[in-house]
PDB file of C-alpha atoms in Angstrom:
ATOM      1  CA  UNK A   1     -80.116 103.914 107.712  1.00 47.00           C
ATOM      2  CA  UNK A   2     -76.603 103.952 105.875  1.00 47.00           C
ATOM      3  CA  UNK A   3     -73.653 106.079 107.532  1.00 49.00           C
ATOM      4  CA  UNK A   4     -73.442 109.320 105.826  1.00 56.00           C
ATOM      5  CA  UNK A   5     -70.600 109.282 103.204  1.00 54.00           C
ATOM      6  CA  UNK A   6     -68.315 111.385 105.061  1.00 52.00           C
ATOM      7  CA  UNK A   7     -68.505 108.955 107.982  1.00 49.00           C
ATOM      8  CA  UNK A   8     -67.663 106.087 105.791  1.00 42.00           C
ATOM      9  CA  UNK A   9     -64.615 107.899 104.389  1.00 46.00           C
ATOM     10  CA  UNK A  10     -63.269 109.002 107.796  1.00 44.00           C
ATOM     11  CA  UNK A  11     -63.575 105.335 109.000  1.00 38.00           C
ATOM     12  CA  UNK A  12     -61.992 104.011 106.001  1.00 45.00           C
ATOM     13  CA  UNK A  13     -59.184 106.823 106.241  1.00 45.00           C
ATOM     14  CA  UNK A  14     -58.506 105.559 109.797  1.00 40.00           C
ATOM     15  CA  UNK A  15     -58.440 102.034 109.012  1.00 45.00           C
ATOM     16  CA  UNK A  16     -56.038 102.517 106.379  1.00 47.00           C
ATOM     17  CA  UNK A  17     -53.950 104.736 108.743  1.00 46.00           C
ATOM     18  CA  UNK A  18     -54.125 101.691 111.445  1.00 46.00           C
ATOM     19  CA  UNK A  19     -53.061  99.000 108.679  1.00 49.00           C
ATOM     20  CA  UNK A  20     -49.855 101.575 107.562  1.00 50.00           C
ATOM     21  CA  UNK A  21     -48.671 101.926 111.439  1.00 47.00           C
ATOM     22  CA  UNK A  22     -49.428  98.101 111.758  1.00 51.00           C
ATOM     23  CA  UNK A  23     -47.195  97.394 108.598  1.00 52.00           C
ATOM     24  CA  UNK A  24     -44.361  99.712 109.557  1.00 54.00           C
ATOM     25  CA  UNK A  25     -44.032  98.119 113.048  1.00 51.00           C
ATOM     26  CA  UNK A  26     -43.809  94.683 111.175  1.00 51.00           C
ATOM     27  CA  UNK A  27     -41.188  95.790 108.893  1.00 54.00           C
ATOM     28  CA  UNK A  28     -38.797  97.327 111.838  1.00 53.00           C
ATOM     29  CA  UNK A  29     -39.453  94.840 114.420  1.00 57.00           C
ATOM     30  CA  UNK A  30     -39.076  91.141 114.191  1.00 66.00           C
ATOM     31  CA  UNK A  31     -39.125  88.071 116.762  1.00 74.00           C
ATOM     32  CA  UNK A  32     -35.847  86.241 114.970  1.00 82.00           C
ATOM     33  CA  UNK A  33     -34.788  83.053 116.787  1.00 83.00           C
ATOM     34  CA  UNK A  34     -31.763  83.798 118.750  1.00 81.00           C
ATOM     35  CA  UNK A  35     -32.185  80.857 121.538  1.00 80.00           C
ATOM     36  CA  UNK A  36     -34.632  78.930 123.228  1.00 82.00           C
ATOM     37  CA  UNK A  37     -34.797  82.087 125.702  1.00 83.00           C
ATOM     38  CA  UNK A  38     -35.901  83.769 122.485  1.00 81.00           C
ATOM     39  CA  UNK A  39     -38.999  81.692 122.008  1.00 87.00           C
ATOM     40  CA  UNK A  40     -39.840  81.584 125.853  1.00 84.00           C
ATOM     41  CA  UNK A  41     -39.799  85.605 125.723  1.00 85.00           C
ATOM     42  CA  UNK A  42     -42.083  85.595 122.675  1.00 81.00           C
ATOM     43  CA  UNK A  43     -44.752  83.270 124.002  1.00 87.00           C
ATOM     44  CA  UNK A  44     -44.387  85.048 127.593  1.00 83.00           C
ATOM     45  CA  UNK A  45     -45.674  88.251 125.774  1.00 82.00           C
ATOM     46  CA  UNK A  46     -48.126  86.862 123.693  1.00 78.00           C
ATOM     47  CA  UNK A  47     -49.712  85.098 126.972  1.00 84.00           C
ATOM     48  CA  UNK A  48     -49.413  88.092 129.187  1.00 84.00           C
ATOM     49  CA  UNK A  49     -51.141  90.435 126.518  1.00 80.00           C
ATOM     50  CA  UNK A  50     -53.888  88.340 126.245  1.00 81.00           C
ATOM     51  CA  UNK A  51     -54.863  89.105 122.519  1.00 79.00           C
ATOM     52  CA  UNK A  52     -54.424  85.556 121.381  1.00 80.00           C
ATOM     53  CA  UNK A  53     -56.310  83.878 124.039  1.00 86.00           C
ATOM     54  CA  UNK A  54     -59.132  86.590 123.697  1.00 83.00           C
ATOM     55  CA  UNK A  55     -59.495  86.135 119.928  1.00 83.00           C
ATOM     56  CA  UNK A  56     -58.660  82.494 119.545  1.00 86.00           C
ATOM     57  CA  UNK A  57     -59.666  81.087 122.908  1.00 89.00           C
ATOM     58  CA  UNK A  58     -57.766  78.317 124.685  1.00 93.00           C
ATOM     59  CA  UNK A  59     -56.170  76.799 121.684  1.00 93.00           C
ATOM     60  CA  UNK A  60     -53.218  78.557 119.701  1.00 89.00           C
ATOM     61  CA  UNK A  61     -52.834  75.925 117.096  1.00 95.00           C
ATOM     62  CA  UNK A  62     -54.881  75.635 113.812  1.00 97.00           C
ATOM     63  CA  UNK A  63     -58.434  74.085 113.226  1.00 98.00           C
ATOM     64  CA  UNK A  64     -59.575  71.399 111.210  1.00 98.00           C
ATOM     65  CA  UNK A  65     -62.393  72.091 108.847  1.00 98.00           C
ATOM     66  CA  UNK A  66     -63.055  68.588 107.520  1.00 97.00           C
ATOM     67  CA  UNK A  67     -62.124  67.061 104.110  1.00 95.00           C
ATOM     68  CA  UNK A  68     -63.154  68.852 102.099  1.00 95.00           C
ATOM     69  CA  UNK A  69     -63.257  71.947 104.263  1.00 96.00           C
ATOM     70  CA  UNK A  70     -66.713  73.200 105.112  1.00 96.00           C
ATOM     71  CA  UNK A  71     -67.917  76.244 107.173  1.00 95.00           C
ATOM     72  CA  UNK A  72     -67.058  75.597 110.972  1.00 95.00           C
ATOM     73  CA  UNK A  73     -67.131  78.159 114.135  1.00 95.00           C
ATOM     74  CA  UNK A  74     -63.339  79.253 114.389  1.00 95.00           C
ATOM     75  CA  UNK A  75     -63.141  77.888 118.160  1.00 94.00           C
ATOM     76  CA  UNK A  76     -64.923  74.480 116.984  1.00 97.00           C
ATOM     77  CA  UNK A  77     -62.470  73.654 114.458  1.00 97.00           C
ATOM     78  CA  UNK A  78     -59.699  73.912 116.653  1.00 97.00           C
ATOM     79  CA  UNK A  79     -61.337  71.450 119.251  1.00 97.00           C
ATOM     80  CA  UNK A  80     -62.123  69.281 116.180  1.00 98.00           C
ATOM     81  CA  UNK A  81     -58.485  69.364 115.297  1.00 98.00           C
ATOM     82  CA  UNK A  82     -57.537  67.748 118.489  1.00 98.00           C
ATOM     83  CA  UNK A  83     -59.933  64.999 118.311  1.00 98.00           C
ATOM     84  CA  UNK A  84     -59.199  64.270 114.170  1.00 98.00           C
ATOM     85  CA  UNK A  85     -55.527  63.864 115.461  1.00 98.00           C
ATOM     86  CA  UNK A  86     -56.264  62.037 118.349  1.00 98.00           C
ATOM     87  CA  UNK A  87     -58.522  59.274 115.819  1.00 98.00           C
ATOM     88  CA  UNK A  88     -55.697  59.541 113.237  1.00 98.00           C
ATOM     89  CA  UNK A  89     -52.802  58.625 115.525  1.00 98.00           C
ATOM     90  CA  UNK A  90     -54.671  56.094 117.282  1.00 98.00           C
ATOM     91  CA  UNK A  91     -54.631  57.730 120.567  1.00 98.00           C
ATOM     92  CA  UNK A  92     -58.127  56.960 121.091  1.00 98.00           C
ATOM     93  CA  UNK A  93     -57.300  53.144 121.406  1.00 97.00           C
ATOM     94  CA  UNK A  94     -55.317  53.652 124.562  1.00 98.00           C
ATOM     95  CA  UNK A  95     -57.261  52.966 127.898  1.00 98.00           C
ATOM     96  CA  UNK A  96     -58.282  55.513 130.223  1.00 98.00           C
ATOM     97  CA  UNK A  97     -55.521  56.583 132.678  1.00 98.00           C
ATOM     98  CA  UNK A  98     -52.988  56.229 130.073  1.00 98.00           C
ATOM     99  CA  UNK A  99     -49.961  58.691 130.533  1.00 98.00           C
ATOM    100  CA  UNK A 100     -49.743  61.293 127.904  1.00 98.00           C
ATOM    101  CA  UNK A 101     -46.942  63.873 127.391  1.00 99.00           C
ATOM    102  CA  UNK A 102     -48.089  67.029 125.437  1.00 98.00           C
ATOM    103  CA  UNK A 103     -44.924  68.874 124.159  1.00 98.00           C
ATOM    104  CA  UNK A 104     -45.304  72.333 123.464  1.00 97.00           C
ATOM    105  CA  UNK A 105     -48.593  72.663 125.223  1.00 97.00           C
ATOM    106  CA  UNK A 106     -49.306  76.474 125.101  1.00 95.00           C
ATOM    107  CA  UNK A 107     -51.916  77.491 127.593  1.00 96.00           C
ATOM    108  CA  UNK A 108     -53.350  73.679 127.809  1.00 97.00           C
ATOM    109  CA  UNK A 109     -56.205  73.694 125.666  1.00 97.00           C
ATOM    110  CA  UNK A 110     -55.330  70.325 123.912  1.00 98.00           C
ATOM    111  CA  UNK A 111     -54.220  68.924 127.340  1.00 98.00           C
ATOM    112  CA  UNK A 112     -57.516  69.547 128.914  1.00 98.00           C
ATOM    113  CA  UNK A 113     -59.269  67.710 126.009  1.00 98.00           C
ATOM    114  CA  UNK A 114     -57.165  64.558 126.268  1.00 98.00           C
ATOM    115  CA  UNK A 115     -57.648  64.444 129.883  1.00 98.00           C
ATOM    116  CA  UNK A 116     -61.410  65.316 130.022  1.00 98.00           C
ATOM    117  CA  UNK A 117     -62.686  63.622 127.110  1.00 98.00           C
ATOM    118  CA  UNK A 118     -60.226  60.363 126.971  1.00 98.00           C
ATOM    119  CA  UNK A 119     -59.379  60.101 130.612  1.00 98.00           C
ATOM    120  CA  UNK A 120     -55.930  60.334 129.814  1.00 98.00           C
ATOM    121  CA  UNK A 121     -53.370  61.681 132.885  1.00 98.00           C
ATOM    122  CA  UNK A 122     -51.512  64.734 130.798  1.00 98.00           C
ATOM    123  CA  UNK A 123     -48.541  66.357 131.723  1.00 98.00           C
ATOM    124  CA  UNK A 124     -48.203  69.542 129.336  1.00 98.00           C
ATOM    125  CA  UNK A 125     -44.803  71.210 128.916  1.00 98.00           C
ATOM    126  CA  UNK A 126     -43.655  74.538 127.584  1.00 97.00           C
ATOM    127  CA  UNK A 127     -40.563  76.854 127.655  1.00 96.00           C
ATOM    128  CA  UNK A 128     -42.660  79.709 128.221  1.00 95.00           C
ATOM    129  CA  UNK A 129     -43.280  80.284 132.224  1.00 95.00           C
ATOM    130  CA  UNK A 130     -46.062  82.640 131.232  1.00 95.00           C
ATOM    131  CA  UNK A 131     -48.077  80.106 129.263  1.00 96.00           C
ATOM    132  CA  UNK A 132     -47.696  77.007 132.122  1.00 97.00           C
ATOM    133  CA  UNK A 133     -48.872  79.749 134.645  1.00 96.00           C
ATOM    134  CA  UNK A 134     -52.079  80.241 132.302  1.00 96.00           C
ATOM    135  CA  UNK A 135     -52.535  76.687 131.542  1.00 97.00           C
ATOM    136  CA  UNK A 136     -52.651  75.915 135.269  1.00 97.00           C
ATOM    137  CA  UNK A 137     -54.873  78.413 136.105  1.00 96.00           C
ATOM    138  CA  UNK A 138     -57.359  77.379 133.270  1.00 96.00           C
ATOM    139  CA  UNK A 139     -57.466  73.847 134.454  1.00 97.00           C
ATOM    140  CA  UNK A 140     -59.755  72.520 137.241  1.00 95.00           C
ATOM    141  CA  UNK A 141     -58.494  70.864 140.131  1.00 92.00           C
ATOM    142  CA  UNK A 142     -60.481  67.615 139.429  1.00 92.00           C
ATOM    143  CA  UNK A 143     -58.979  67.217 136.058  1.00 97.00           C
ATOM    144  CA  UNK A 144     -56.059  64.836 135.362  1.00 97.00           C
ATOM    145  CA  UNK A 145     -53.669  67.344 133.813  1.00 97.00           C
ATOM    146  CA  UNK A 146     -50.711  69.286 135.063  1.00 98.00           C
ATOM    147  CA  UNK A 147     -48.162  71.712 133.731  1.00 98.00           C
ATOM    148  CA  UNK A 148     -44.390  72.160 134.102  1.00 98.00           C
ATOM    149  CA  UNK A 149     -41.825  74.536 132.552  1.00 98.00           C
ATOM    150  CA  UNK A 150     -39.446  72.481 130.655  1.00 98.00           C
ATOM    151  CA  UNK A 151     -37.238  72.592 127.382  1.00 97.00           C
ATOM    152  CA  UNK A 152     -38.714  69.888 124.717  1.00 98.00           C
ATOM    153  CA  UNK A 153     -34.976  69.570 123.935  1.00 97.00           C
ATOM    154  CA  UNK A 154     -33.999  68.599 127.396  1.00 97.00           C
ATOM    155  CA  UNK A 155     -36.981  66.745 128.932  1.00 98.00           C
ATOM    156  CA  UNK A 156     -36.363  66.379 132.551  1.00 98.00           C
ATOM    157  CA  UNK A 157     -38.481  62.963 132.394  1.00 98.00           C
ATOM    158  CA  UNK A 158     -37.387  59.445 132.546  1.00 98.00           C
ATOM    159  CA  UNK A 159     -37.061  56.929 129.504  1.00 98.00           C
ATOM    160  CA  UNK A 160     -40.087  55.203 128.504  1.00 98.00           C
ATOM    161  CA  UNK A 161     -42.366  57.102 130.790  1.00 98.00           C
ATOM    162  CA  UNK A 162     -45.196  57.796 128.738  1.00 98.00           C
ATOM    163  CA  UNK A 163     -47.667  55.864 126.706  1.00 98.00           C
ATOM    164  CA  UNK A 164     -48.092  58.612 124.337  1.00 98.00           C
ATOM    165  CA  UNK A 165     -46.359  61.782 123.087  1.00 98.00           C
ATOM    166  CA  UNK A 166     -48.402  64.453 121.688  1.00 98.00           C
ATOM    167  CA  UNK A 167     -46.838  67.590 119.976  1.00 98.00           C
ATOM    168  CA  UNK A 168     -48.526  70.113 117.911  1.00 98.00           C
ATOM    169  CA  UNK A 169     -46.872  73.135 116.093  1.00 97.00           C
ATOM    170  CA  UNK A 170     -44.039  73.024 118.374  1.00 97.00           C
ATOM    171  CA  UNK A 171     -41.352  71.669 115.929  1.00 97.00           C
ATOM    172  CA  UNK A 172     -40.715  74.864 113.824  1.00 96.00           C
ATOM    173  CA  UNK A 173     -39.180  76.508 117.216  1.00 95.00           C
ATOM    174  CA  UNK A 174     -36.815  73.571 117.678  1.00 97.00           C
ATOM    175  CA  UNK A 175     -33.201  74.517 116.328  1.00 96.00           C
ATOM    176  CA  UNK A 176     -32.149  70.841 116.483  1.00 97.00           C
ATOM    177  CA  UNK A 177     -34.653  68.899 114.643  1.00 98.00           C
ATOM    178  CA  UNK A 178     -32.730  65.502 115.517  1.00 98.00           C
ATOM    179  CA  UNK A 179     -32.803  66.069 119.214  1.00 98.00           C
ATOM    180  CA  UNK A 180     -36.415  66.840 119.063  1.00 98.00           C
ATOM    181  CA  UNK A 181     -37.008  63.931 117.676  1.00 98.00           C
ATOM    182  CA  UNK A 182     -34.835  61.693 119.926  1.00 98.00           C
ATOM    183  CA  UNK A 183     -36.443  63.352 122.983  1.00 98.00           C
ATOM    184  CA  UNK A 184     -40.034  62.574 121.784  1.00 98.00           C
ATOM    185  CA  UNK A 185     -39.000  58.940 121.446  1.00 98.00           C
ATOM    186  CA  UNK A 186     -37.003  58.563 124.291  1.00 98.00           C
ATOM    187  CA  UNK A 187     -39.616  59.241 126.785  1.00 98.00           C
ATOM    188  CA  UNK A 188     -42.293  56.923 124.980  1.00 98.00           C
ATOM    189  CA  UNK A 189     -42.517  53.484 126.335  1.00 98.00           C
ATOM    190  CA  UNK A 190     -42.322  50.273 123.904  1.00 97.00           C
ATOM    191  CA  UNK A 191     -45.743  49.907 122.432  1.00 97.00           C
ATOM    192  CA  UNK A 192     -46.734  53.494 123.230  1.00 98.00           C
ATOM    193  CA  UNK A 193     -48.291  56.168 120.274  1.00 98.00           C
ATOM    194  CA  UNK A 194     -46.405  59.193 118.817  1.00 98.00           C
ATOM    195  CA  UNK A 195     -48.758  62.088 117.296  1.00 98.00           C
ATOM    196  CA  UNK A 196     -47.122  65.284 115.848  1.00 98.00           C
ATOM    197  CA  UNK A 197     -48.570  68.076 113.829  1.00 98.00           C
ATOM    198  CA  UNK A 198     -46.364  70.555 112.719  1.00 98.00           C
ATOM    199  CA  UNK A 199     -45.751  73.485 109.870  1.00 98.00           C
ATOM    200  CA  UNK A 200     -43.510  71.983 107.308  1.00 98.00           C
ATOM    201  CA  UNK A 201     -41.683  73.592 104.312  1.00 98.00           C
ATOM    202  CA  UNK A 202     -41.764  72.018 100.828  1.00 98.00           C
ATOM    203  CA  UNK A 203     -39.141  69.324 100.625  1.00 97.00           C
ATOM    204  CA  UNK A 204     -36.268  71.197  98.761  1.00 96.00           C
ATOM    205  CA  UNK A 205     -35.473  67.879  96.795  1.00 95.00           C
ATOM    206  CA  UNK A 206     -38.908  68.452  95.348  1.00 95.00           C
ATOM    207  CA  UNK A 207     -38.583  71.688  94.101  1.00 96.00           C
ATOM    208  CA  UNK A 208     -36.278  74.814  95.875  1.00 97.00           C
ATOM    209  CA  UNK A 209     -37.536  78.071  96.713  1.00 98.00           C
ATOM    210  CA  UNK A 210     -37.723  80.684  94.056  1.00 97.00           C
ATOM    211  CA  UNK A 211     -36.944  84.173  94.950  1.00 97.00           C
ATOM    212  CA  UNK A 212     -40.366  85.201  96.008  1.00 97.00           C
ATOM    213  CA  UNK A 213     -40.551  82.098  98.446  1.00 98.00           C
ATOM    214  CA  UNK A 214     -37.394  82.905  99.870  1.00 97.00           C
ATOM    215  CA  UNK A 215     -38.387  86.329 100.913  1.00 96.00           C
ATOM    216  CA  UNK A 216     -41.572  84.963 102.227  1.00 96.00           C
ATOM    217  CA  UNK A 217     -39.775  82.202 104.006  1.00 97.00           C
ATOM    218  CA  UNK A 218     -37.542  84.388 105.839  1.00 96.00           C
ATOM    219  CA  UNK A 219     -40.452  86.608 106.985  1.00 94.00           C
ATOM    220  CA  UNK A 220     -42.246  83.277 108.591  1.00 95.00           C
ATOM    221  CA  UNK A 221     -39.159  82.625 110.274  1.00 95.00           C
ATOM    222  CA  UNK A 222     -38.099  85.840 111.934  1.00 93.00           C
ATOM    223  CA  UNK A 223     -41.630  86.968 112.609  1.00 91.00           C
ATOM    224  CA  UNK A 224     -42.558  84.037 114.887  1.00 90.00           C
ATOM    225  CA  UNK A 225     -39.067  82.809 116.404  1.00 88.00           C
ATOM    226  CA  UNK A 226     -38.628  79.941 114.229  1.00 94.00           C
ATOM    227  CA  UNK A 227     -35.062  78.879 113.477  1.00 95.00           C
ATOM    228  CA  UNK A 228     -36.197  76.494 110.457  1.00 96.00           C
ATOM    229  CA  UNK A 229     -38.736  74.305 109.203  1.00 98.00           C
ATOM    230  CA  UNK A 230     -38.401  70.934 108.628  1.00 98.00           C
ATOM    231  CA  UNK A 231     -40.127  69.298 105.611  1.00 98.00           C
ATOM    232  CA  UNK A 232     -42.424  66.186 106.189  1.00 98.00           C
ATOM    233  CA  UNK A 233     -40.092  63.683 104.666  1.00 98.00           C
ATOM    234  CA  UNK A 234     -37.116  65.377 106.609  1.00 98.00           C
ATOM    235  CA  UNK A 235     -38.745  65.011 109.942  1.00 98.00           C
ATOM    236  CA  UNK A 236     -39.941  61.595 109.173  1.00 98.00           C
ATOM    237  CA  UNK A 237     -36.355  60.617 108.647  1.00 98.00           C
ATOM    238  CA  UNK A 238     -35.323  62.414 111.779  1.00 98.00           C
ATOM    239  CA  UNK A 239     -37.786  60.187 113.640  1.00 98.00           C
ATOM    240  CA  UNK A 240     -36.813  57.153 112.037  1.00 97.00           C
ATOM    241  CA  UNK A 241     -33.244  57.697 112.353  1.00 97.00           C
ATOM    242  CA  UNK A 242     -33.331  58.320 115.968  1.00 97.00           C
ATOM    243  CA  UNK A 243     -31.421  55.941 118.179  1.00 96.00           C
ATOM    244  CA  UNK A 244     -34.750  55.452 120.000  1.00 97.00           C
ATOM    245  CA  UNK A 245     -36.333  54.436 116.877  1.00 94.00           C
ATOM    246  CA  UNK A 246     -33.665  52.821 114.531  1.00 92.00           C
ATOM    247  CA  UNK A 247     -32.600  50.331 116.744  1.00 90.00           C
ATOM    248  CA  UNK A 248     -36.259  48.951 117.321  1.00 91.00           C
ATOM    249  CA  UNK A 249     -37.245  49.439 113.785  1.00 95.00           C
ATOM    250  CA  UNK A 250     -39.717  52.647 114.144  1.00 97.00           C
ATOM    251  CA  UNK A 251     -41.736  53.149 110.962  1.00 96.00           C
ATOM    252  CA  UNK A 252     -43.416  56.519 110.932  1.00 98.00           C
ATOM    253  CA  UNK A 253     -46.534  57.349 108.906  1.00 98.00           C
ATOM    254  CA  UNK A 254     -47.243  60.673 107.397  1.00 98.00           C
ATOM    255  CA  UNK A 255     -49.757  63.064 106.113  1.00 98.00           C
ATOM    256  CA  UNK A 256     -50.289  66.454 104.945  1.00 98.00           C
ATOM    257  CA  UNK A 257     -53.596  68.098 106.309  1.00 98.00           C
ATOM    258  CA  UNK A 258     -52.752  71.700 104.576  1.00 98.00           C
ATOM    259  CA  UNK A 259     -56.187  71.695 102.982  1.00 98.00           C
ATOM    260  CA  UNK A 260     -57.977  70.861 106.200  1.00 98.00           C
ATOM    261  CA  UNK A 261     -56.281  73.286 107.970  1.00 98.00           C
ATOM    262  CA  UNK A 262     -56.084  76.095 105.376  1.00 98.00           C
ATOM    263  CA  UNK A 263     -59.228  78.132 106.282  1.00 97.00           C
ATOM    264  CA  UNK A 264     -57.396  78.802 109.712  1.00 97.00           C
ATOM    265  CA  UNK A 265     -55.180  81.585 108.784  1.00 96.00           C
ATOM    266  CA  UNK A 266     -57.929  83.803 107.214  1.00 95.00           C
ATOM    267  CA  UNK A 267     -60.337  82.897 110.083  1.00 95.00           C
ATOM    268  CA  UNK A 268     -57.720  84.167 112.511  1.00 92.00           C
ATOM    269  CA  UNK A 269     -57.826  87.531 111.139  1.00 90.00           C
ATOM    270  CA  UNK A 270     -61.604  87.405 110.907  1.00 91.00           C
ATOM    271  CA  UNK A 271     -62.025  86.870 114.220  1.00 88.00           C
ATOM    272  CA  UNK A 272     -60.688  90.351 115.166  1.00 83.00           C
ATOM    273  CA  UNK A 273     -63.600  91.523 113.064  1.00 83.00           C
ATOM    274  CA  UNK A 274     -66.311  89.182 114.528  1.00 86.00           C
ATOM    275  CA  UNK A 275     -64.820  90.008 118.220  1.00 80.00           C
ATOM    276  CA  UNK A 276     -63.860  93.667 118.042  1.00 79.00           C
ATOM    277  CA  UNK A 277     -64.644  94.005 121.931  1.00 78.00           C
ATOM    278  CA  UNK A 278     -61.979  91.422 122.513  1.00 74.00           C
ATOM    279  CA  UNK A 279     -59.230  93.633 120.866  1.00 74.00           C
ATOM    280  CA  UNK A 280     -60.615  96.882 121.984  1.00 73.00           C
ATOM    281  CA  UNK A 281     -61.077  96.052 125.263  1.00 75.00           C
ATOM    282  CA  UNK A 282     -57.459  95.470 125.599  1.00 73.00           C
ATOM    283  CA  UNK A 283     -56.654  99.070 124.702  1.00 78.00           C
ATOM    284  CA  UNK A 284     -54.629 100.716 121.744  1.00 76.00           C
ATOM    285  CA  UNK A 285     -51.554  98.618 122.001  1.00 75.00           C
ATOM    286  CA  UNK A 286     -53.787  95.399 121.501  1.00 70.00           C
ATOM    287  CA  UNK A 287     -55.112  97.008 118.314  1.00 73.00           C
ATOM    288  CA  UNK A 288     -51.501  97.743 117.055  1.00 76.00           C
ATOM    289  CA  UNK A 289     -50.544  94.277 118.061  1.00 77.00           C
ATOM    290  CA  UNK A 290     -53.383  92.699 115.960  1.00 77.00           C
ATOM    291  CA  UNK A 291     -52.469  94.839 113.211  1.00 81.00           C
ATOM    292  CA  UNK A 292     -48.587  93.886 113.303  1.00 83.00           C
ATOM    293  CA  UNK A 293     -49.640  89.973 113.215  1.00 86.00           C
ATOM    294  CA  UNK A 294     -51.639  90.346 110.025  1.00 89.00           C
ATOM    295  CA  UNK A 295     -49.029  90.523 107.691  1.00 91.00           C
ATOM    296  CA  UNK A 296     -47.552  87.229 108.913  1.00 92.00           C
ATOM    297  CA  UNK A 297     -50.960  85.378 109.134  1.00 93.00           C
ATOM    298  CA  UNK A 298     -51.350  86.470 105.366  1.00 94.00           C
ATOM    299  CA  UNK A 299     -47.992  85.231 104.258  1.00 96.00           C
ATOM    300  CA  UNK A 300     -48.887  81.864 106.020  1.00 97.00           C
ATOM    301  CA  UNK A 301     -52.004  81.545 104.145  1.00 97.00           C
ATOM    302  CA  UNK A 302     -50.249  82.408 100.853  1.00 97.00           C
ATOM    303  CA  UNK A 303     -47.417  79.653 101.853  1.00 98.00           C
ATOM    304  CA  UNK A 304     -49.799  76.990 102.488  1.00 98.00           C
ATOM    305  CA  UNK A 305     -52.098  77.758  99.790  1.00 98.00           C
ATOM    306  CA  UNK A 306     -49.422  77.660  97.199  1.00 98.00           C
ATOM    307  CA  UNK A 307     -47.527  74.466  98.602  1.00 98.00           C
ATOM    308  CA  UNK A 308     -44.495  76.476  99.629  1.00 98.00           C
ATOM    309  CA  UNK A 309     -45.663  75.145 103.321  1.00 98.00           C
ATOM    310  CA  UNK A 310     -47.180  71.954 104.089  1.00 98.00           C
ATOM    311  CA  UNK A 311     -49.244  71.015 107.333  1.00 98.00           C
ATOM    312  CA  UNK A 312     -47.532  67.912 108.409  1.00 98.00           C
ATOM    313  CA  UNK A 313     -49.017  64.887 110.483  1.00 98.00           C
ATOM    314  CA  UNK A 314     -46.804  61.988 111.902  1.00 98.00           C
ATOM    315  CA  UNK A 315     -47.964  58.804 113.733  1.00 98.00           C
ATOM    316  CA  UNK A 316     -45.824  56.081 114.868  1.00 98.00           C
ATOM    317  CA  UNK A 317     -46.276  52.925 117.362  1.00 98.00           C
ATOM    318  CA  UNK A 318     -42.650  52.352 119.195  1.00 98.00           C
ATOM    319  CA  UNK A 319     -41.992  48.692 118.957  1.00 95.00           C
ATOM    320  CA  UNK A 320     -41.585  46.690 122.191  1.00 84.00           C
TER     321      UNK A 320
END
């Protein structure tokens, strides 16, 4: 039986009021990058409030929806992304027991797949103590997968100590892209494989940002603690120019998975509609927090849909 018109009107007004409140909070409070400590603090808060985990599951990164994109369960698409990147980068050619470093591991979703489905010995690192504590709690004792708090720009790990280095959506938080590239390659052994996936900006040499794009770009940076986005050609140059790559003739292949991952942004919002209990069960603050994130998710979708942003993937084998 349809709801009375008065009830529908009240619900619409309530929804509008919540949206306005969320937008006001979004406009007045940001999470601008100040230092690596501000990144750690942002991820600690996102982990501690449990909203992202309740809505998105164990993967914070985007999903892969196929080529061309098709309808896929939101959480399944995130797991599919991991397997697609494993195959595309050639990590599936490594034998079980290979040592893999996951740089920017979140709460460990990718690391657990790499350990469970491919038999790798995985170390996941994040600058967020909250993420590392949660990743450890979610990981069964029998899995060859462990986690440590560490700065990706200063890895406390020996040169050439990993058979593969994996990093998904960590680069935008790095204030020094060259040092980030250096550290990824430094810990990779000769013959080892590199797999990186990141949010990238359109190369300014192709077309500079217009006035609207500059405003959107500013919001994407300050809302989620990003100092700057690299372009796909720019980060490829960082890798190939690294003293750990140039000296051995490293060649990097790249791809653009913007189309395959684009549905993730709207699906991220729709998860709140599909799983209202996940939000409501955390109380009013979680509802407000969900509304507060929605404008940035919509701007991300716009940026990737228009080509201002690109989802870059990078692969390389470090020459011996």
